[in-house]
Structure formats: structure tokens, C-alpha cells
Short mmCIF file of C-alpha atoms and ligand atoms in Angstrom, two decimals:
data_model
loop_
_atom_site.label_atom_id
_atom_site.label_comp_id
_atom_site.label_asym_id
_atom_site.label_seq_id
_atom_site.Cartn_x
_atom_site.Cartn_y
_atom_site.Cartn_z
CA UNK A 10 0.00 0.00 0.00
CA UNK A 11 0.97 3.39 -0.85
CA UNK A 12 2.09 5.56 2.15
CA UNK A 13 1.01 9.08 1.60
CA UNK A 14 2.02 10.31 4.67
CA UNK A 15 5.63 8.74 4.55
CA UNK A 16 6.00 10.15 1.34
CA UNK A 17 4.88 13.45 2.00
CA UNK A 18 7.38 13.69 4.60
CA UNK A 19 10.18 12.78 2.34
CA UNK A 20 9.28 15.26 -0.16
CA UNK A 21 9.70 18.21 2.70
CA UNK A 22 13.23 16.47 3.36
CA UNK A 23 14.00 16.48 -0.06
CA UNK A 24 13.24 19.98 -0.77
CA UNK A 25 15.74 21.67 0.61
CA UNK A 26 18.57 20.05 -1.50
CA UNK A 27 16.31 19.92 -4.71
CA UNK A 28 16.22 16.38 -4.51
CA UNK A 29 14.51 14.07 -7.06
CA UNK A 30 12.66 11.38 -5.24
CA UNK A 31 12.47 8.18 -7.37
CA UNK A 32 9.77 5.83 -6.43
CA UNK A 33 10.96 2.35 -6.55
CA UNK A 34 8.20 0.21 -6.71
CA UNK A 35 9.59 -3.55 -8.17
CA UNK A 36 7.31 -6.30 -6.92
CA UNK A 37 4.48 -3.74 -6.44
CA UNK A 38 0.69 -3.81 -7.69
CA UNK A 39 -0.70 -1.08 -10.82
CA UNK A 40 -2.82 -0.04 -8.20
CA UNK A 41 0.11 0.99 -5.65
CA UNK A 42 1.79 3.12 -8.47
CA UNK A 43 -1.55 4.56 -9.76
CA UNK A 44 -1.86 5.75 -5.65
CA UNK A 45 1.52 7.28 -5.73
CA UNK A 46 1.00 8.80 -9.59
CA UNK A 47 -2.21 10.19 -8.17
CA UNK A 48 -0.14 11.98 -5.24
CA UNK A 49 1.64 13.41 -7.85
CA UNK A 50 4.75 11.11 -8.46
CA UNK A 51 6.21 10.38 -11.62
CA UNK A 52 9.60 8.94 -11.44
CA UNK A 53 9.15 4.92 -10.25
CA UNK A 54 12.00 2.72 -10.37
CA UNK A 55 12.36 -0.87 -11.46
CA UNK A 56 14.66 -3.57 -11.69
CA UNK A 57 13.19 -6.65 -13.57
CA UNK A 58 12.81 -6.22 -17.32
CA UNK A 59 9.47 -8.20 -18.08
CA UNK A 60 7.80 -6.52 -14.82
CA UNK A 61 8.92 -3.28 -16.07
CA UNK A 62 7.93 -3.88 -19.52
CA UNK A 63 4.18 -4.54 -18.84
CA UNK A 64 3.88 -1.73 -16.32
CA UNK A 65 5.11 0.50 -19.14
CA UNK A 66 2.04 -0.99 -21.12
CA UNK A 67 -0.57 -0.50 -18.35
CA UNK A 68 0.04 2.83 -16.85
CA UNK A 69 0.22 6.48 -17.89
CA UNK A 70 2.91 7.17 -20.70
CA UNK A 71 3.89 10.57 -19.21
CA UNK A 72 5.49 8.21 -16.54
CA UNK A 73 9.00 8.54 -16.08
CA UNK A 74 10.55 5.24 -15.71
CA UNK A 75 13.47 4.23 -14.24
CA UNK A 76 15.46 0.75 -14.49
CA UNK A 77 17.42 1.03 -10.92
CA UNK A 78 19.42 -2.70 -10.86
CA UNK A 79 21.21 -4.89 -12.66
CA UNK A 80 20.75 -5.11 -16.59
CA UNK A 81 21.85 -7.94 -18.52
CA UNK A 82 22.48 -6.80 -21.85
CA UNK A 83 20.32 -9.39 -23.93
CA UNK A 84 17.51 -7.66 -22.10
CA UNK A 85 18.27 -4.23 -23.20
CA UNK A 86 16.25 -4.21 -26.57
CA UNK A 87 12.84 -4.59 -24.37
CA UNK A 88 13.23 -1.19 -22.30
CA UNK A 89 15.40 0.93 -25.04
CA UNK A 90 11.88 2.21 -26.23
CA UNK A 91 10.93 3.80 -23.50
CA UNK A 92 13.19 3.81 -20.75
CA UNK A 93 14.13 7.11 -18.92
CA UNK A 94 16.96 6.60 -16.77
CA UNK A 95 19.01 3.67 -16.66
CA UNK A 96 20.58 3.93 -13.15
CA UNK A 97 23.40 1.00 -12.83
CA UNK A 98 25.33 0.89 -15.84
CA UNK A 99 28.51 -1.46 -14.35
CA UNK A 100 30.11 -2.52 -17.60
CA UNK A 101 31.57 -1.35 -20.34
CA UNK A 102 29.54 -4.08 -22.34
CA UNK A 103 26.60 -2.95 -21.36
CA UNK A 104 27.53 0.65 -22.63
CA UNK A 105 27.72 -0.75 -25.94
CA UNK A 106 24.67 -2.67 -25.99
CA UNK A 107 22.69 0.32 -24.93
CA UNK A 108 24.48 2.43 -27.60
CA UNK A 109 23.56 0.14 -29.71
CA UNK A 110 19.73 -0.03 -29.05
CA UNK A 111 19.35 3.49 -28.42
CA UNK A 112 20.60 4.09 -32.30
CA UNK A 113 18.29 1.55 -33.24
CA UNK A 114 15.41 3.44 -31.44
CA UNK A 115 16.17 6.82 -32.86
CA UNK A 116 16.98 7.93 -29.33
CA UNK A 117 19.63 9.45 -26.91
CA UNK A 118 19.49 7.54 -23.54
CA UNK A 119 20.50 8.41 -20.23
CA UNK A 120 22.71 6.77 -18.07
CA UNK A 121 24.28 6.63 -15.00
CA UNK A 122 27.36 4.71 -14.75
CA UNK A 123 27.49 2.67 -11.05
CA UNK A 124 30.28 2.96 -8.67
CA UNK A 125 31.40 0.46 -6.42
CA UNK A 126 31.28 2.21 -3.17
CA UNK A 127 29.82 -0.96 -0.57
CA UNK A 128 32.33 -3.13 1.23
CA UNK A 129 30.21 -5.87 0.01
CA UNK A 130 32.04 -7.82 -2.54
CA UNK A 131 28.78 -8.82 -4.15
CA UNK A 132 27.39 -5.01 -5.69
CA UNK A 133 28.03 -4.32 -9.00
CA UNK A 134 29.89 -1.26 -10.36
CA UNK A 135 32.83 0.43 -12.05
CA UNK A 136 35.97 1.43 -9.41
CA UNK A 137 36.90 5.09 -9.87
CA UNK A 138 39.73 3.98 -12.35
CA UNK A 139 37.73 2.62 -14.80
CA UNK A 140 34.65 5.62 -14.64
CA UNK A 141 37.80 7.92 -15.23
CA UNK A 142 38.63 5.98 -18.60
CA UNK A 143 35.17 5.89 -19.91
CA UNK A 144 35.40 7.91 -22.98
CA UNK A 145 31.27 9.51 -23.50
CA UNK A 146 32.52 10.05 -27.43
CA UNK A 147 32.37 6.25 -28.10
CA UNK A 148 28.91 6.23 -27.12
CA UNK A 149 27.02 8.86 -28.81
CA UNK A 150 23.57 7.35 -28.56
CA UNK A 151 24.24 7.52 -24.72
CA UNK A 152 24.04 10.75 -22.16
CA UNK A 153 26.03 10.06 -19.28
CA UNK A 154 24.28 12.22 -16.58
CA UNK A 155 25.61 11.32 -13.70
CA UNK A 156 26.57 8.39 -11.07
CA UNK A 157 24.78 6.34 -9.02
CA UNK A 158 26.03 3.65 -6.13
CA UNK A 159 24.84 1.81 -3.07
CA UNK A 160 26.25 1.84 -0.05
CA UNK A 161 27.10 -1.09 2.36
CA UNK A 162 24.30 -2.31 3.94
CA UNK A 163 25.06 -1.47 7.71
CA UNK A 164 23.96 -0.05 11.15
CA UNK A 165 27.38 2.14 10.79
CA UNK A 166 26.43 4.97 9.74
CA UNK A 167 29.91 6.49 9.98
CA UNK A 168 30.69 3.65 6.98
CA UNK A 169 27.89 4.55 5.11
CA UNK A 170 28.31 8.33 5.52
CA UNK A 171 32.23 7.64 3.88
CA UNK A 172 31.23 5.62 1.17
CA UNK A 173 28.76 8.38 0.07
CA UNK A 174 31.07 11.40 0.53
CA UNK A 175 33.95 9.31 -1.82
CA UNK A 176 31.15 8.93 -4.54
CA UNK A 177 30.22 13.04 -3.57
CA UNK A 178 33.85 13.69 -4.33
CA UNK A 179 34.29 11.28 -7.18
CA UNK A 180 31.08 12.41 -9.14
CA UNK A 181 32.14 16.59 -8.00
CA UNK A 182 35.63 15.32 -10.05
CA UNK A 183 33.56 14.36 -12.98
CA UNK A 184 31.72 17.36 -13.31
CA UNK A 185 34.43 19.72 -13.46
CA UNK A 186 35.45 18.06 -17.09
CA UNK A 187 31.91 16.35 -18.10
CA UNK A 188 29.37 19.43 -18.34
CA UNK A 189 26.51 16.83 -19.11
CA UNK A 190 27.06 15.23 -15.62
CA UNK A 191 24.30 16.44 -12.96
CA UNK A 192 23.12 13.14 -11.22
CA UNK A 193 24.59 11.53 -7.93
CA UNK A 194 21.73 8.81 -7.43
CA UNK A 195 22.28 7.74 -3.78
CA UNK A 196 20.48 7.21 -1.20
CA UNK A 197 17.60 4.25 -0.60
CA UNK A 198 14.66 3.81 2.42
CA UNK A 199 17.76 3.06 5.05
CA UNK A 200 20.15 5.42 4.20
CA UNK A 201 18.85 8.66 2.29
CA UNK A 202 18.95 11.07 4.92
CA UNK A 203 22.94 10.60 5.10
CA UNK A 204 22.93 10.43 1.58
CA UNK A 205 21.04 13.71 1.22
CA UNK A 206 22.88 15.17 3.84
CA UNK A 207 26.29 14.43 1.82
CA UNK A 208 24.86 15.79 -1.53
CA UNK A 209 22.94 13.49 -3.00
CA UNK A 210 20.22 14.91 -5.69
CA UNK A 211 18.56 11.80 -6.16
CA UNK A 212 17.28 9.27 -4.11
CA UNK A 213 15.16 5.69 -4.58
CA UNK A 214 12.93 4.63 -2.26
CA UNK A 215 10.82 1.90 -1.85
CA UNK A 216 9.92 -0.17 1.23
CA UNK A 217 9.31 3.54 3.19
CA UNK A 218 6.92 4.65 0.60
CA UNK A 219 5.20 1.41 -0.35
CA UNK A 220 5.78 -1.28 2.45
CA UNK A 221 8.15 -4.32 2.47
CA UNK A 222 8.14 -5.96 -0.55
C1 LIG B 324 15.16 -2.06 -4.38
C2 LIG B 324 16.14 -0.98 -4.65
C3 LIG B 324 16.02 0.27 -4.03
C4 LIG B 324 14.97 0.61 -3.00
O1 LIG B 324 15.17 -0.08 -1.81
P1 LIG B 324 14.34 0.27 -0.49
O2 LIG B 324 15.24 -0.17 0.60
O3 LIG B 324 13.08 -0.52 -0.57
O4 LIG B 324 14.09 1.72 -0.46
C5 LIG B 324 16.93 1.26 -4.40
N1 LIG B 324 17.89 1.04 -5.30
C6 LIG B 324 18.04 -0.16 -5.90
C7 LIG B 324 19.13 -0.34 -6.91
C8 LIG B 324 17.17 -1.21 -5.60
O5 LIG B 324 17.34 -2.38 -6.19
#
């Protein structure tokens, strides 16, 4: 169920920085998303291509959706029609792919480009190295807006409050030779008022704004 109050009390956190709230809402009903499109959302976040796919068919087209996880890139052909944001881009195959279908669609599509920031071994995502030798010229079907990462899943909050400030600092690097880059995507139900409190202009959120999954 869709928590209007809970989400009304984000958006007044949010507004100071300017802060775009994605609603992530995998594993969750039409009628959930057609509560929080009501309320006036628009951005909802997904991360399973065939769930994504039919939502895209069901709900409002001036929806603005987001795929927020891990893409394999056999599955990128389904969502380069419509996607808005894909948030996780962790390999330089995947660039290609995506370059690829976006030319195919007639379309420029943005991307953010994930950074390993967690302790976990197990999260996807560029190190800073690599980001730093992605050259946005080979992919000119692509707009590479920004970063996004996920922090280690912990009660520390002095761990997680690091690991955001080094993708801050990393993504403040970027911007000073990429103009295009404006995004740094961090910050989920757990953890986005450290990540908001370290910079962050976008956040998704799902289990505070819709229940557990
Ligand atoms: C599921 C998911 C979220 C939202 O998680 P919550 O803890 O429910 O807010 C955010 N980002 C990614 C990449 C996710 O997969």
C-alpha cells in the first residue's frame, strides 16, 4: 500500500537540497503506483525487465521510468523504447549494448554509470579507475548524466556516511570536465537522509513509501 504520509514527509526532506525522489516500486501492484502517480509522483523505479515492460504498457505514458538494478544486456532491446533513466550501468559491455539499441530506437538515452562504493564484494559497479577511462565520445547514442552507487548495507552509519562522501567527491571530479554530468543517485529507504545530507540529488525509495516488498 501506498504511504502518503511517509511520502509526504520525504518530499519536505527532499526539498531543501532539490532532490529528485524516485519511487521504486519492483514487486508492487498497478494499483500501488496509480496511488503514488495520483499523489503526484512520476519517477518509479524498477529492476526486472518483463515486470517493467508490462507496467510501461498498463500505466500512464507521461510516466518517467526508471530501471534502478542490474541489466543484462540481452535484455536491453525490451526497455530501449521507452526507458528514462538507466541507473546502474557497471560494464563497459553494457555501454555498448545500450548504444547500440538506443541508435536503433532513434533515441539518446541516459545513463548513470554505477560505482562500487559498498564493502560488500557482491554489488556491481565500475571502481573510480575505470569511470575515469570511460570515454562519453564512443557512445554517442548515450548521455552520461551522472553516477549512481549503493552503499554497504550497515547499522554504521559512519561507513555509510564515507562511502557516500567518496562517490560526492568522485562524481564533483567528474563534473568539473563532463558538463553533461548532474546526477549523484544515492540514497535508498535506510540510508537517504545521510545520503542527502552528503549531496545526494537523487534518491530511490521503496519499502518507506510502499511497504516491504
Ligand atoms: C530495491 C532498490 C532500491 C529501494 O530499496 P528500499 O530499501 O526498498 O528503499 C533502491 N535502489 C536499488 C538499486 C534497488 O534495487
Amino acid at each position: 500500500m501506498f504511504n502518503t504520509s511517509n511520502y509526504h514527509q520525504i518530499l519536505r526532506e527532499l526539498a531543501p537540497q532539490q532532490a529528485t525522489l524516485v519511487a521504486v516500486s519492483k514487486l508492487k501492484s498497478i494499483e500501488d503506483i496509480l496511488s503514488a502517480y495520483q499523489e503526484g509522483l512520476r519517477d518509479f523505479g524498477e529492476n526486472y525487465v518483463q515486470e517493467l515492460c508490462s507496467k510501461q504498457l498498463e500505466l500512464p505514458h507521461d510516466i518517467r521510468w526508471h530501471f534502478i538494478g542490474h541489466l543484462q544486456s540481452n535484455k536491453v532491446k525490451y526497455i530501449a523504447p521507452f526507458v528514462h533513466l538507466i541507473q546502474g550501468v557497471d560494464s563497459i559491455k553494457l555501454l555498448k549494448e545500450i548504444n547500440k539499441q538506443a541508435t536503433r530506437n532513434n533515441r539518446i538515452i541516459k545513463c548513470l554509470l554505477q560505482v562500487h562504493i559498498a564493502t560488500e564484494e557482491t554489488k556491481f559497479g565500475f571502481n573510480e579507475e575505470e569511470i575515469l577511462q570511460i570515454n562519453p565520445s564512443l557512445y554517442p547514442h548515450i548521455n552520461i548524466c551522472g553516477v549512481m552507487g549503493m552503499a554497504s548495507y550497515s547499522n554504521d552509519t559512519t561507513l555509510v556516511k564515507n562511502e557516500f562522501l567518496y562517490l560526492k567527491s568522485l562524481y564533483d571530479r567528474l563534473k568539473t570536465t563532463h558538463q553533461e554530468i548532474s546526477i549523484l543517485s544515492m540514497g535508498m529507504s535506510g540510508d537517504y537522509k545521510i545520503a542527502i545530507s552528503v549531496g545526494s540529488n537523487m534518491v530511490r525509495i521503496g519499502s518507506l513509501i510502499f511497504g516491504n516488498r
